[in-house]
Short mmCIF file of C-alpha atoms and ligand atoms in Angstrom, two decimals:
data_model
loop_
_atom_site.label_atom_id
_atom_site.label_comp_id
_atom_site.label_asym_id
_atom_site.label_seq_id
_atom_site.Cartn_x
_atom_site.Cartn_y
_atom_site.Cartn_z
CA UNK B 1 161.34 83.68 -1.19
CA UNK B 2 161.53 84.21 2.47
CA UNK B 3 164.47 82.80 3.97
CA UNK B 4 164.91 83.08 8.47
CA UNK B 5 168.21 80.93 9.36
CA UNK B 6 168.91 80.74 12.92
CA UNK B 7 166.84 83.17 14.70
CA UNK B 8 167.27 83.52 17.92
CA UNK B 9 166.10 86.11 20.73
CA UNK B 10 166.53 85.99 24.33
CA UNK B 11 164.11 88.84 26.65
CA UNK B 12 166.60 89.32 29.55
CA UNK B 13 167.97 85.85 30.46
CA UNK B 14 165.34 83.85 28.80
CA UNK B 15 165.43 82.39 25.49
CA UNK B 16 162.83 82.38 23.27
CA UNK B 17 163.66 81.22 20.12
CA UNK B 18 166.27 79.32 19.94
CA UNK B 19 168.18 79.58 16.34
CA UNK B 20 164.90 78.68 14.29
CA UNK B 21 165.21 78.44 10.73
CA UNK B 22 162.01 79.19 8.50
CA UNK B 23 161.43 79.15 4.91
CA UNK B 24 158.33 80.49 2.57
CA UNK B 25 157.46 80.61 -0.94
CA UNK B 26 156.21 83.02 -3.08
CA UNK B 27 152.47 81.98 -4.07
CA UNK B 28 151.94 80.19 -0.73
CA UNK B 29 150.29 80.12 2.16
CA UNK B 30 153.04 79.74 4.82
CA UNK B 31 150.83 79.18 8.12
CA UNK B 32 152.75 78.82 11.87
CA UNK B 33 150.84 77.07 14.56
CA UNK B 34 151.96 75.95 18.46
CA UNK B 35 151.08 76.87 21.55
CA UNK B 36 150.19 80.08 23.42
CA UNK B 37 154.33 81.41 24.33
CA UNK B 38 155.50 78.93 21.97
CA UNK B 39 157.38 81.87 20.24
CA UNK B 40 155.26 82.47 17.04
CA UNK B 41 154.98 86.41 17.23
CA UNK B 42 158.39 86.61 18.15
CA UNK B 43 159.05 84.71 15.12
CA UNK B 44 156.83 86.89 12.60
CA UNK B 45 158.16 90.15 14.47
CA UNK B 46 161.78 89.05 14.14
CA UNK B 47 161.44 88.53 10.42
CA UNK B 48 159.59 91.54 9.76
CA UNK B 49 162.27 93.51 11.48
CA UNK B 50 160.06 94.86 13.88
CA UNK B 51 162.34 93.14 16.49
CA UNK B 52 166.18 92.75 17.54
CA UNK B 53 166.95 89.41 16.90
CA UNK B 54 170.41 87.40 15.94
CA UNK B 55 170.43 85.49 12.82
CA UNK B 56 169.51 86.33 9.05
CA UNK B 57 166.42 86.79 7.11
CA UNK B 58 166.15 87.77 3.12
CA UNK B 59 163.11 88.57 1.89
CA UNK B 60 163.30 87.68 -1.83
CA UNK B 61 167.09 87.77 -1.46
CA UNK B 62 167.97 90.93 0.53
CA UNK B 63 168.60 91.41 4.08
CA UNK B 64 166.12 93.00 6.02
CA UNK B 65 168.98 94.66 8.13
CA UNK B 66 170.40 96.22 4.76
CA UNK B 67 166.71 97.51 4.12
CA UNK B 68 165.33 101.57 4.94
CA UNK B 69 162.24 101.56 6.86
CA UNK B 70 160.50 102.93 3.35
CA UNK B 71 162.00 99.89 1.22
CA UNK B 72 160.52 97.01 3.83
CA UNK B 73 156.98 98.96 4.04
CA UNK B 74 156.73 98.54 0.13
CA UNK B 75 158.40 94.70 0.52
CA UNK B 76 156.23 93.55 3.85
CA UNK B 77 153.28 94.34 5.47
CA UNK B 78 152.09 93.37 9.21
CA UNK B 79 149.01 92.67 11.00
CA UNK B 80 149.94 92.53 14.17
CA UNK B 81 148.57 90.28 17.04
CA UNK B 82 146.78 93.35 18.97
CA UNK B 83 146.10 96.60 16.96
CA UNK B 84 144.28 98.73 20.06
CA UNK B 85 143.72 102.11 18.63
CA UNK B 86 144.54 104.78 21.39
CA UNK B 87 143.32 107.96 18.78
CA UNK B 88 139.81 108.63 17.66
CA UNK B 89 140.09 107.75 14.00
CA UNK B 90 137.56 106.87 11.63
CA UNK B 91 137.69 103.89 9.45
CA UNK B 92 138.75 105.42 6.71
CA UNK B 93 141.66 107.37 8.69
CA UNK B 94 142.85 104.49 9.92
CA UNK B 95 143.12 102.60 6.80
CA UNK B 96 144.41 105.07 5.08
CA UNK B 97 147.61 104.99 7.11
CA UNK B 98 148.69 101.76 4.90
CA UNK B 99 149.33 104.57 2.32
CA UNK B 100 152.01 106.08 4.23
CA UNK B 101 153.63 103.25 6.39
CA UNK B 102 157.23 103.72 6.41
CA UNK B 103 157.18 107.17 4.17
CA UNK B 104 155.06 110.34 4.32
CA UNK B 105 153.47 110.56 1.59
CA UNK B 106 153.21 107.58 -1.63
CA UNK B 107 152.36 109.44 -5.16
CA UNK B 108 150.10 107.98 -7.62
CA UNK B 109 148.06 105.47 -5.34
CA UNK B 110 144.71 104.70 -6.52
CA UNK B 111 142.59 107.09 -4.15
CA UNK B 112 139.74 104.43 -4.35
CA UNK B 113 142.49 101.82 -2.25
CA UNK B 114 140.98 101.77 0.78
CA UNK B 115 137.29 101.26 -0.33
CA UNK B 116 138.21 98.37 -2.25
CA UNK B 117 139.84 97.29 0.70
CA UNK B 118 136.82 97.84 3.08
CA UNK B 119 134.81 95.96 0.92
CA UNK B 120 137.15 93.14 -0.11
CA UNK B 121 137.05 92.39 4.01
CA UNK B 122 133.11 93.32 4.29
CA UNK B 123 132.97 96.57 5.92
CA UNK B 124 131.95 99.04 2.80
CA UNK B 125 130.02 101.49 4.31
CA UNK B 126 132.18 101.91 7.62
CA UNK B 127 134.04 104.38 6.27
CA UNK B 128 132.93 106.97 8.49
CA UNK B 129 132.24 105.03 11.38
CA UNK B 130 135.00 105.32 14.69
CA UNK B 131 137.51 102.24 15.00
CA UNK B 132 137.16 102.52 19.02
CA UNK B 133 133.20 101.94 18.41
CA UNK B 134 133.55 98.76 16.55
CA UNK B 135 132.94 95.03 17.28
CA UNK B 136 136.21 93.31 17.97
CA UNK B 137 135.97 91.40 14.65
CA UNK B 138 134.65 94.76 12.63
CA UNK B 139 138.29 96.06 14.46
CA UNK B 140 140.26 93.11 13.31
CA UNK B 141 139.37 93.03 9.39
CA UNK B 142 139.45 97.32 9.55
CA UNK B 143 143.30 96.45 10.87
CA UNK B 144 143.78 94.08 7.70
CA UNK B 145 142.03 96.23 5.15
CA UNK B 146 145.12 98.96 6.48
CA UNK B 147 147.54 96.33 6.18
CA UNK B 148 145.96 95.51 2.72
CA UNK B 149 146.29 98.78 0.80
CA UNK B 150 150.14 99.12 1.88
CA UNK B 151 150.96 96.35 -0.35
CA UNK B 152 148.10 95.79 -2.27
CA UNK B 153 149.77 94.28 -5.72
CA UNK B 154 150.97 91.14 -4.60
CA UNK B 155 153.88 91.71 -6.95
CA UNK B 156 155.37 94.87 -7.61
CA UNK B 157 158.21 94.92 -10.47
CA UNK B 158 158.54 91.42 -11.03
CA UNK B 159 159.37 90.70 -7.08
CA UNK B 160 156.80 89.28 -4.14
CA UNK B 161 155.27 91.38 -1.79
CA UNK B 162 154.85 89.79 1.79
CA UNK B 163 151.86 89.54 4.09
CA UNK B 164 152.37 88.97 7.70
CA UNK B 165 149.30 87.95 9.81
CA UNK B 166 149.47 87.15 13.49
CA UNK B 167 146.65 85.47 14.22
CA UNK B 168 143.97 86.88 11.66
CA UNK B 169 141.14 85.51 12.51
CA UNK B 170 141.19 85.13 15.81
CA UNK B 171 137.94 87.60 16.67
CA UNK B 172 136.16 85.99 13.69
CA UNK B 173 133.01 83.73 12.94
CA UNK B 174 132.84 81.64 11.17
CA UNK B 175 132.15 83.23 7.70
CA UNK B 176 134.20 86.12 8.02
CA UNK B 177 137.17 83.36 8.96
CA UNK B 178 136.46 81.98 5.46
CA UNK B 179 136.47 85.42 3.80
CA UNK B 180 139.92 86.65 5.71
CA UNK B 181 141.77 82.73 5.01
CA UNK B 182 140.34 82.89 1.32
CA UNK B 183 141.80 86.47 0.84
CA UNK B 184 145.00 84.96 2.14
CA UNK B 185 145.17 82.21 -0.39
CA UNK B 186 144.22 84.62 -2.94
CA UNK B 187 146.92 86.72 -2.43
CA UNK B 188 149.62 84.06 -2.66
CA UNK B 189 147.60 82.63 -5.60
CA UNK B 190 148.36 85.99 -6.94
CA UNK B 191 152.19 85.46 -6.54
CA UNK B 192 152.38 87.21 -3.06
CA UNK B 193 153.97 85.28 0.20
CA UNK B 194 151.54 85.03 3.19
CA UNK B 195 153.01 84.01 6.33
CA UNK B 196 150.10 83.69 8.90
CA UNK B 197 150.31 82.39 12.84
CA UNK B 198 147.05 80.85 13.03
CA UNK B 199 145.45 79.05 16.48
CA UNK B 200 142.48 77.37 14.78
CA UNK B 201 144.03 73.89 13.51
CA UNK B 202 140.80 73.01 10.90
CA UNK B 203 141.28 76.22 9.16
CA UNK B 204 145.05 76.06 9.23
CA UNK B 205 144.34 72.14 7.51
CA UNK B 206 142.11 73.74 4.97
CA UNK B 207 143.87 76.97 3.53
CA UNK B 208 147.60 76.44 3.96
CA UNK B 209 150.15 74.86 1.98
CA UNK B 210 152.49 75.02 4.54
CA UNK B 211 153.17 74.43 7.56
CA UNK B 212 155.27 75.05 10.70
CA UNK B 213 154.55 73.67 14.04
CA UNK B 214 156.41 75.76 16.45
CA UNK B 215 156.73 74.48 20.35
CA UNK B 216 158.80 75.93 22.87
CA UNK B 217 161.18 78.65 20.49
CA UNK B 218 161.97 75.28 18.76
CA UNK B 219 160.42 74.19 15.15
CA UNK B 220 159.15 70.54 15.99
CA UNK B 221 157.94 69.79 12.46
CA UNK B 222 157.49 72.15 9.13
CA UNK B 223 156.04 70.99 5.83
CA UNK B 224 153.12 69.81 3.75
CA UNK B 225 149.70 69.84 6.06
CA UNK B 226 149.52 66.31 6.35
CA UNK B 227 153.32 66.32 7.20
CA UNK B 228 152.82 68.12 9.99
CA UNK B 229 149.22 67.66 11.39
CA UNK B 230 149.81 64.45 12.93
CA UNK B 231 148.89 62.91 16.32
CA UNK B 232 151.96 62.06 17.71
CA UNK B 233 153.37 66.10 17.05
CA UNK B 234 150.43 67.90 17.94
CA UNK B 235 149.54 66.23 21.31
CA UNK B 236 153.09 66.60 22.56
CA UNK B 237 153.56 70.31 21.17
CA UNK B 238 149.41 71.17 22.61
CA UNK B 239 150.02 69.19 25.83
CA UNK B 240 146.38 67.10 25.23
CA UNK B 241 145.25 64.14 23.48
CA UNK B 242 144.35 64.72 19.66
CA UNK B 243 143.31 62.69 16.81
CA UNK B 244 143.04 64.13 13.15
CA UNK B 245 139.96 63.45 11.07
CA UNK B 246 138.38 61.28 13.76
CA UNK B 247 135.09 61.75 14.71
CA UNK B 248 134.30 62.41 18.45
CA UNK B 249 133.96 59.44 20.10
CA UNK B 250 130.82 60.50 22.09
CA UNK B 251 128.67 61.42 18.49
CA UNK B 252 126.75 64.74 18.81
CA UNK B 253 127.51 67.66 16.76
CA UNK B 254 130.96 68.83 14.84
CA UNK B 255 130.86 71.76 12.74
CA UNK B 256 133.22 72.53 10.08
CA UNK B 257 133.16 74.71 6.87
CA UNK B 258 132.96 72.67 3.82
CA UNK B 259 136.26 72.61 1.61
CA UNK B 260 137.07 75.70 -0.39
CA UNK B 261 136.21 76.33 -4.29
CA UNK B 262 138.98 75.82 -6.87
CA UNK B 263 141.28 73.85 -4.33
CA UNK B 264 143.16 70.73 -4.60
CA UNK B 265 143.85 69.72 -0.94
CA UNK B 266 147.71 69.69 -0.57
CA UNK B 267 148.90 66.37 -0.19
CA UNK B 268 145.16 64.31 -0.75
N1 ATP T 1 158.57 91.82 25.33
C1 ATP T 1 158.69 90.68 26.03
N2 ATP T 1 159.34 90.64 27.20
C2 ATP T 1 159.47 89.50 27.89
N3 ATP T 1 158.98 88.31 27.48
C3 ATP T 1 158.31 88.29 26.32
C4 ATP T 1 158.12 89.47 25.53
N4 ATP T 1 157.41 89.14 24.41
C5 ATP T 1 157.16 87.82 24.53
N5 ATP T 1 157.69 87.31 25.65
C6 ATP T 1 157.64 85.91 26.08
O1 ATP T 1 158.17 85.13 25.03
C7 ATP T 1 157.43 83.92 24.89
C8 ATP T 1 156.93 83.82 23.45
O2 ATP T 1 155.99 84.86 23.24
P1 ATP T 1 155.20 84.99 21.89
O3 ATP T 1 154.39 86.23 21.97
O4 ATP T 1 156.14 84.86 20.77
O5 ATP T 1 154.27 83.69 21.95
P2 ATP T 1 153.16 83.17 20.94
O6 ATP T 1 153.61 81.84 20.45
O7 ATP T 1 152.87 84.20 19.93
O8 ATP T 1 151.93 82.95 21.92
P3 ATP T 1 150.35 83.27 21.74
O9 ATP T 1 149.76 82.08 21.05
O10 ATP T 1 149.86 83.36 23.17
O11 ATP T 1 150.20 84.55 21.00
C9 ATP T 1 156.32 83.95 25.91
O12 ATP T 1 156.69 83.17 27.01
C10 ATP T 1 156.24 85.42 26.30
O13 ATP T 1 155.81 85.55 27.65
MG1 MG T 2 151.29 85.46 19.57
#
């Protein structure tokens, strides 16, 4: 379990979250949605540790605080919001970095880790290929498949291994959104935790089990989809008018991807 109680970070004056209290389970898909400054990376990087915040979060039981930089890298991973590359690596370089986050050097690693993880996020065959000469979303999924061989077993002796994704589809189509969100759910299916700040509401709707609408460093509503996916939250928190599963008034054209394989919708 992932447990955040009252997290709250200021950047000089300003507060940004104010004492926000988060929960996710093992073998979901924990997604956090709200508008652009509503304080959803400042959430994920507080819990990963990656930033000074005041409050309290266990992963699976332990404080972060009381954690060495080695024992989180094997217990989290992080895809962070923007991953700009400022050194001419190759793909394979560059995902082979997940090996060694938070220690030099990780013994008895399957050396075929990051092809399986190129491929399991469509890129086999890139190996070779420079990051800085890639297509935004080629740049994105090379980013996860690093993230992905850090912590690849979604549970190592008996305990949860956590995926963080800010925003992990955002330079995605369409079917490459599907591939990324279904490699999510398969994770947690797995017994992993996924905790993933997501912008695009349908896909949210379709692949998480949870949950948590975040709007102005406040939570405004955290739970099932169709807890949380309402009218009445979502047009306050977005600032506009919306309606769930209503057609557009004026007809035309809607696209969405049909429903998933193997999935019960949460809460039909
Ligand atoms: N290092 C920083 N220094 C000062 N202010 C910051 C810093 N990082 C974030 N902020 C501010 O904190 C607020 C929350 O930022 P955050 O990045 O958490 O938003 P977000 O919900 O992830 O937004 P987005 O959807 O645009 O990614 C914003 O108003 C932002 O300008
Ligand atoms: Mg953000």
């Amino acid at each position: 379990m992932l447990s955040a109680t009252d997290i709250s970070v200021s950047f000089g004056k300003r507060p940004v979250l104010n004492s926000v209290c988060f929960t996710a389970n093992a073998g979901e898909l924990h997604a956090i949605v709200g508008p652009n400054g509503s304080g959803k990376t400042t959430l994920l990087r507080a819990m990963t540790g990656d930033l000074t915040a005041t409050g309290q979060t266990l992963i699976n039981g332990t404080d972060i605080a009381d954690l060495s930089p080695a024992e989180l890298a094997q217990r989290r991973a992080v895809l962070p919001q923007s991953g700009n590359i400022a050194f001419p690596f190759t793909v394979l370089e560059l995902v082979r970095l997940g090996l060694h986050a938070g220690m030099p050097s990780r013994a008895g690693f399957d050396p075929n880790l990051p092809q399986k993880a190129l491929t399991r996020v469509g890129l086999a065959g890139f190996e070779g290929r420079f990051v800085q000469d890639l297509s935004g979303g080629e740049r994105q999924r090379v980013q996860l498949a690093r993230v992905l061989v850090q912590i690849w077993e979604p549970v190592l002796n008996g305990a949860p291994r956590w995926l963080f994704l800010d925003e992990p589809v955002s330079a995605l189509d369409i079917g490459h959104q599907l591939i990324v969100m279904q490699l999510a759910r398969d994770y947690a299916e797995a017994g992993g935790g996924v905790v993933a700040v997501m912008h695009d509401l349908n896909l949210t709707a379709m692949f998480a089990d949870r949950i948590t609408l975040l709007n102005a460093g406040h939570v405004r509503a955290t739970g099932r989809p169709d807890e949380v996916l309402t009218d009445g939250d979502l047009s306050a928190c977005y600032g506009c008018a919306l309606r769930t599963n209503t057609p557009p008034p004026f007809g035309g054209k809607w696209i969405l991807p049909q429903a998933i394989a193997n999935r019960t919708h949460v809460g039909a």
